[in-house]
Coordinates of C-alpha atoms in Angstrom, one line a residue:
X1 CA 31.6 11.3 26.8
X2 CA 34.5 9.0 25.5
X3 CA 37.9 8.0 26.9
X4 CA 41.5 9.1 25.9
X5 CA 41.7 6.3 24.0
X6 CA 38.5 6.0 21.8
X7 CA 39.2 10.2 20.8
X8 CA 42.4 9.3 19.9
X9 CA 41.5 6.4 17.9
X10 CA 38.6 8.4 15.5
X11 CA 40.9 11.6 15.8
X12 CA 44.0 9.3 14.0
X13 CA 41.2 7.9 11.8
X14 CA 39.7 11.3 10.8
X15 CA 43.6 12.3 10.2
X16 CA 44.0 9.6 8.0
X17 CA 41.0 10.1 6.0
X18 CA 42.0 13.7 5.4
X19 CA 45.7 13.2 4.7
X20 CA 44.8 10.1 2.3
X21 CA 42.3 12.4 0.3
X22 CA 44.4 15.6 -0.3
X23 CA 47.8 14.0 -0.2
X24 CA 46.5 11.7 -3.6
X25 CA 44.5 14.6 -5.4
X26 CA 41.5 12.6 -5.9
X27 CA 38.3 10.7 -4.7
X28 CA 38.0 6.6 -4.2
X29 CA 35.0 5.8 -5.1
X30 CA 32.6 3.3 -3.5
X31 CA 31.0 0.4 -5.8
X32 CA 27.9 0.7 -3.6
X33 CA 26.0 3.7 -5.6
X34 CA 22.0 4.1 -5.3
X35 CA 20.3 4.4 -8.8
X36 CA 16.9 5.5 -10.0
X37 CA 15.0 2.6 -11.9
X38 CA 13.1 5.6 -14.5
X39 CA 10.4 2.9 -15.2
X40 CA 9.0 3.1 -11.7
X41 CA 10.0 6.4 -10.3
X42 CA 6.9 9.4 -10.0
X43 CA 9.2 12.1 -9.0
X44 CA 7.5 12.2 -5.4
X45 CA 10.7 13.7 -4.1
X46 CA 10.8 10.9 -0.9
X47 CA 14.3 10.2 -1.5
X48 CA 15.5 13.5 -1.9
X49 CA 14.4 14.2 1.8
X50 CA 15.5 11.5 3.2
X51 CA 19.2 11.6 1.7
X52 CA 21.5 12.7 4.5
X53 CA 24.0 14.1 2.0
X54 CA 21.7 15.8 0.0
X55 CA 23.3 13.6 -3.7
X56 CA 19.5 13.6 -5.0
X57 CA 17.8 16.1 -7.0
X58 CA 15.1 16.5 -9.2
X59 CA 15.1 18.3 -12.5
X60 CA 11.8 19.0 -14.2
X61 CA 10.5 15.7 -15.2
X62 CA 13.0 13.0 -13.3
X63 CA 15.0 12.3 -10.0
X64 CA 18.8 11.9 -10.7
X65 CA 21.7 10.9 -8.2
X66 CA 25.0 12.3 -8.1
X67 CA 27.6 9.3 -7.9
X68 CA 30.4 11.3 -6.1
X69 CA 27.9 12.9 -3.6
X70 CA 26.4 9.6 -3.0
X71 CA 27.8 7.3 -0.2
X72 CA 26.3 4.1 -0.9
X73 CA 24.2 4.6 2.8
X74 CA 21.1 2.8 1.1
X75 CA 18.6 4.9 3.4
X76 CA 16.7 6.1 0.4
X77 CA 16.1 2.7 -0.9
X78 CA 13.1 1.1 1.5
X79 CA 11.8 4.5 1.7
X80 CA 10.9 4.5 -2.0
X81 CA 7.0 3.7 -2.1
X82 CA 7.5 2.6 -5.3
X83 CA 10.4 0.7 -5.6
X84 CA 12.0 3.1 -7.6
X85 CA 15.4 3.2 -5.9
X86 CA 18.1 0.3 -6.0
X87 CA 21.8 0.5 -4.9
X88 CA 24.8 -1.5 -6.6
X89 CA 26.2 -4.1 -5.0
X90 CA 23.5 -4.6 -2.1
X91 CA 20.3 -4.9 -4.2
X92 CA 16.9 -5.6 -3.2
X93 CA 17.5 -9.2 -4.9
X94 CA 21.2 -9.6 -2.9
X95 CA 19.7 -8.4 0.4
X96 CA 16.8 -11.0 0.4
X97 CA 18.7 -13.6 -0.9
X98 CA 21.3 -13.4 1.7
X99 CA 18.7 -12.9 4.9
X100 CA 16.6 -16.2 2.8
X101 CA 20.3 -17.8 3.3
X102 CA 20.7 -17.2 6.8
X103 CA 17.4 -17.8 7.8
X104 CA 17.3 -21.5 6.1
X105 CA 19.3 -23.7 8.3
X106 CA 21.8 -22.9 12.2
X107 CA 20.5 -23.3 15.2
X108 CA 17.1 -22.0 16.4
X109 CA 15.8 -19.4 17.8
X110 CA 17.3 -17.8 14.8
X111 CA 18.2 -14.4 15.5
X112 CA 19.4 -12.3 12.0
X113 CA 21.6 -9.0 13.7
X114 CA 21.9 -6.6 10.7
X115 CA 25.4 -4.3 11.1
X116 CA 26.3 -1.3 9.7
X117 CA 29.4 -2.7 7.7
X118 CA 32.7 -0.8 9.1
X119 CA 32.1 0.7 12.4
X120 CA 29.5 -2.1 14.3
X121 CA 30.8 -5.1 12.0
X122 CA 34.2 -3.9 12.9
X123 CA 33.3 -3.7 16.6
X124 CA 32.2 -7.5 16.5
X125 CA 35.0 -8.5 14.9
X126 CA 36.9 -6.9 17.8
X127 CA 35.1 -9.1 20.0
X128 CA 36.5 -11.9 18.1
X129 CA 40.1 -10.6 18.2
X130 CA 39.6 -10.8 21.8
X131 CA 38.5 -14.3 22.1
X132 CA 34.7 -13.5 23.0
X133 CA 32.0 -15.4 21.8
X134 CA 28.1 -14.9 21.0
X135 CA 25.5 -17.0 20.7
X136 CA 25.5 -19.6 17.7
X137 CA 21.9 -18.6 17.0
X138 CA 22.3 -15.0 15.9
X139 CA 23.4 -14.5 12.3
X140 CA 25.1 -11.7 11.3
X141 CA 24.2 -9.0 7.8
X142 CA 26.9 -6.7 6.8
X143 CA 24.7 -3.7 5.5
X144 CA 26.0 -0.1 4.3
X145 CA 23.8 1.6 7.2
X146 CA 20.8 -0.5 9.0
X147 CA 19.1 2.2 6.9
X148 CA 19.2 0.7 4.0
X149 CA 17.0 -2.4 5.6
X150 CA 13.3 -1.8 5.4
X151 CA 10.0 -3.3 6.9
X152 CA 10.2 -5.8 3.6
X153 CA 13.3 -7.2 5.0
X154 CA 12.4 -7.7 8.3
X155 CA 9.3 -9.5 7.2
X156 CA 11.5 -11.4 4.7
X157 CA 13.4 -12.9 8.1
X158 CA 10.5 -13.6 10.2
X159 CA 8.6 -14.9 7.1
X160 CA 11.7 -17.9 6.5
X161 CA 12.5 -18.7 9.8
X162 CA 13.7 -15.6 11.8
X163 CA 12.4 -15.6 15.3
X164 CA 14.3 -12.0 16.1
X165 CA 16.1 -9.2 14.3
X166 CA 18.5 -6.8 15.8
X167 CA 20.0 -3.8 14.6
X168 CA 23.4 -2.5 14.9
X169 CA 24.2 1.4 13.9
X170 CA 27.5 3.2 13.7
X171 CA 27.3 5.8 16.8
X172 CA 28.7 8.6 15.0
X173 CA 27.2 7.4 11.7
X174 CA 25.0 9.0 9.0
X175 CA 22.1 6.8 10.2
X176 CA 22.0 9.0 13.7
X177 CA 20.6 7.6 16.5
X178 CA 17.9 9.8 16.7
X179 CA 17.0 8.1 13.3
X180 CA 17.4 4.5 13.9
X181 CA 15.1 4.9 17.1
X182 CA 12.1 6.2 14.5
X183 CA 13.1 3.9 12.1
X184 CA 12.6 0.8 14.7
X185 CA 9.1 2.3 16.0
X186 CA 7.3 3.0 12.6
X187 CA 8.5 -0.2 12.1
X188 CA 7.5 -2.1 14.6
X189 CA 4.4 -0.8 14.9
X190 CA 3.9 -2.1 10.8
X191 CA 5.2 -5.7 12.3
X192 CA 2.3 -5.9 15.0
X193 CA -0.3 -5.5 12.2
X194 CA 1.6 -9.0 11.3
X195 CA 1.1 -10.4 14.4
X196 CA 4.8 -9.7 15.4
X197 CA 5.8 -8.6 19.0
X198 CA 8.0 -5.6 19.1
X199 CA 9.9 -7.5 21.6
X200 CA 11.4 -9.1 19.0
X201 CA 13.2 -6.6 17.2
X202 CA 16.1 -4.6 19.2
X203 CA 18.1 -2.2 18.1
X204 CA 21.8 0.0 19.3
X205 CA 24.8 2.2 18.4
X206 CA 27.5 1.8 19.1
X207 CA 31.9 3.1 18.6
X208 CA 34.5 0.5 17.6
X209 CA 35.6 -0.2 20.9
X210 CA 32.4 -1.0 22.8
X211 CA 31.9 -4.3 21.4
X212 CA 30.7 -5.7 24.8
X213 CA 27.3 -3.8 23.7
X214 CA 27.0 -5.9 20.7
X215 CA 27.5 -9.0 22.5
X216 CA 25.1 -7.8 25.7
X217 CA 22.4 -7.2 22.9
X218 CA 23.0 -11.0 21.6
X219 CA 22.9 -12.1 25.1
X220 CA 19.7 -10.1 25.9
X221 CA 17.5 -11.0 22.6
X222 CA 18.5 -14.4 22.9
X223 CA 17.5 -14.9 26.3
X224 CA 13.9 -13.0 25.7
X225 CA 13.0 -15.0 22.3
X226 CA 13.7 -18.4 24.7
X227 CA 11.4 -17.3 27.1
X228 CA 9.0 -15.7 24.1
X229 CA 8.9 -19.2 22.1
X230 CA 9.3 -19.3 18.4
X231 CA 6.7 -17.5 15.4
X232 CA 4.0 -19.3 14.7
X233 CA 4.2 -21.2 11.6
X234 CA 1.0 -20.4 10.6
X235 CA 2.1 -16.3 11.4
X236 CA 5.0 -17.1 9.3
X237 CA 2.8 -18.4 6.5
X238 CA 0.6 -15.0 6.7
X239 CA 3.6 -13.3 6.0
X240 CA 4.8 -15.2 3.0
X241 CA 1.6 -14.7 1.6
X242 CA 1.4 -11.3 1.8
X243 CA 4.9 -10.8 0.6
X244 CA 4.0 -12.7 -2.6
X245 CA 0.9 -10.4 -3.0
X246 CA 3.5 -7.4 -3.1

């Protein structure tokens, strides 16, 4: 159930959205587009199943992706077995650069949060605007939908100095939250095969004005990985290891 407030606040948005489209006669685009690398794709047909607005097809002999259907969501991309599936503007190459980045230096237990980029960043920022405050430890990803972050990524972070990950989903999102909870346990049960606790990873939804959750989930992983104690270097080394073999 939400309040007065919070249904009038996504009912103006909604509005908005719908006036802004039919008043104008035509579509913004967003820059952040998947595409098919030919090379590496096998036409298994993953991607098409797992696109929630159904933008990918496949003709006879290739997979193709419809630019205006797509939404830039970036689930399809870490389900590719292959690789064979990249998005503009949050690459496989930006993505682990930027968690490498955070990862390098701050203060420790390092804690990488990865936020779906309008409604959950938007919601921390609120906390901001309100003059709350979150741990100095926890580093924070925009990314389209914490779909678009796979089991590479995570060990990416724990591999270069992450000690815990959090995810952040849009409640009303395309990335459900029915989704995000298989998401997190496939996952975390490919992260103990690494020697990683699934304590360390946590994950909610959350609306735009219940940014007290994002800022409870800080408080909470932080506290646990003090008590837990950092990765084992030699863990972390594992990892590396194996990421270079991929």
């Amino acid at each position: 159930p939400k309040d007065v407030r919070e249904t009038t606040l996504e009912a103006m948005a909604t509005a908005s959205r719908v006036a802004s489209f039919v008043g104008k006669g035509e579509i913004t685009l967003s820059p952040e587009v998947a595409y098919i690398i030919p090379e590496k794709c096998d036409n298994c047909g993953v991607c098409i199943e797992v696109c929630p607005v159904s933008a990918i097809k496949r003709s006879s002999n290739q997979v193709t992706i419809d630019p205006v259907t797509c939404i830039g969501c970036g689930i399809c991309v870490p389900r590719c077995p292959r690789g064979a599936i990249d998005l503009h503007n949050c690459t496989e190459d930006q993505l682990i650069a930027q968690i490498h980045g955070v990862c390098s230096g701050g203060e420790h237990p390092k804690i990488v949060a990865f936020l779906e980029k309008e409604i959950a960043y938007g919601s921390a920022d609120l906390a901001g605007q309100t003059r709350q405050s979150y741990p100095h430890n926890v580093e924070i990803i925009r990314v389209p939908t914490t779909g678009r972050v796979g089991l590479k990524h995570v060990l990416h972070a724990f591999a270069y100095g992450a000690d815990g990950v959090i995810f952040v989903e849009d409640h009303g999102g395309v990335f459900t939250e029915e989704a995000l909870r298989e998401h997190l346990t496939q996952m975390k049960r490919e992260l103990a095969k690494y020697g990683i606790k699934p304590l360390r990873v946590m994950s909610i939804t959350t609306t735009l004005p219940e940014y007290y959750k994002i800022l409870n989930i800080f408080e909470t992983l932080t506290s646990r990985i003090n008590r837990m104690g950092p990765i084992p270097e030699e863990t972390r080394q594992k990892i590396r290891e194996q990421l270079e073999k991929a």
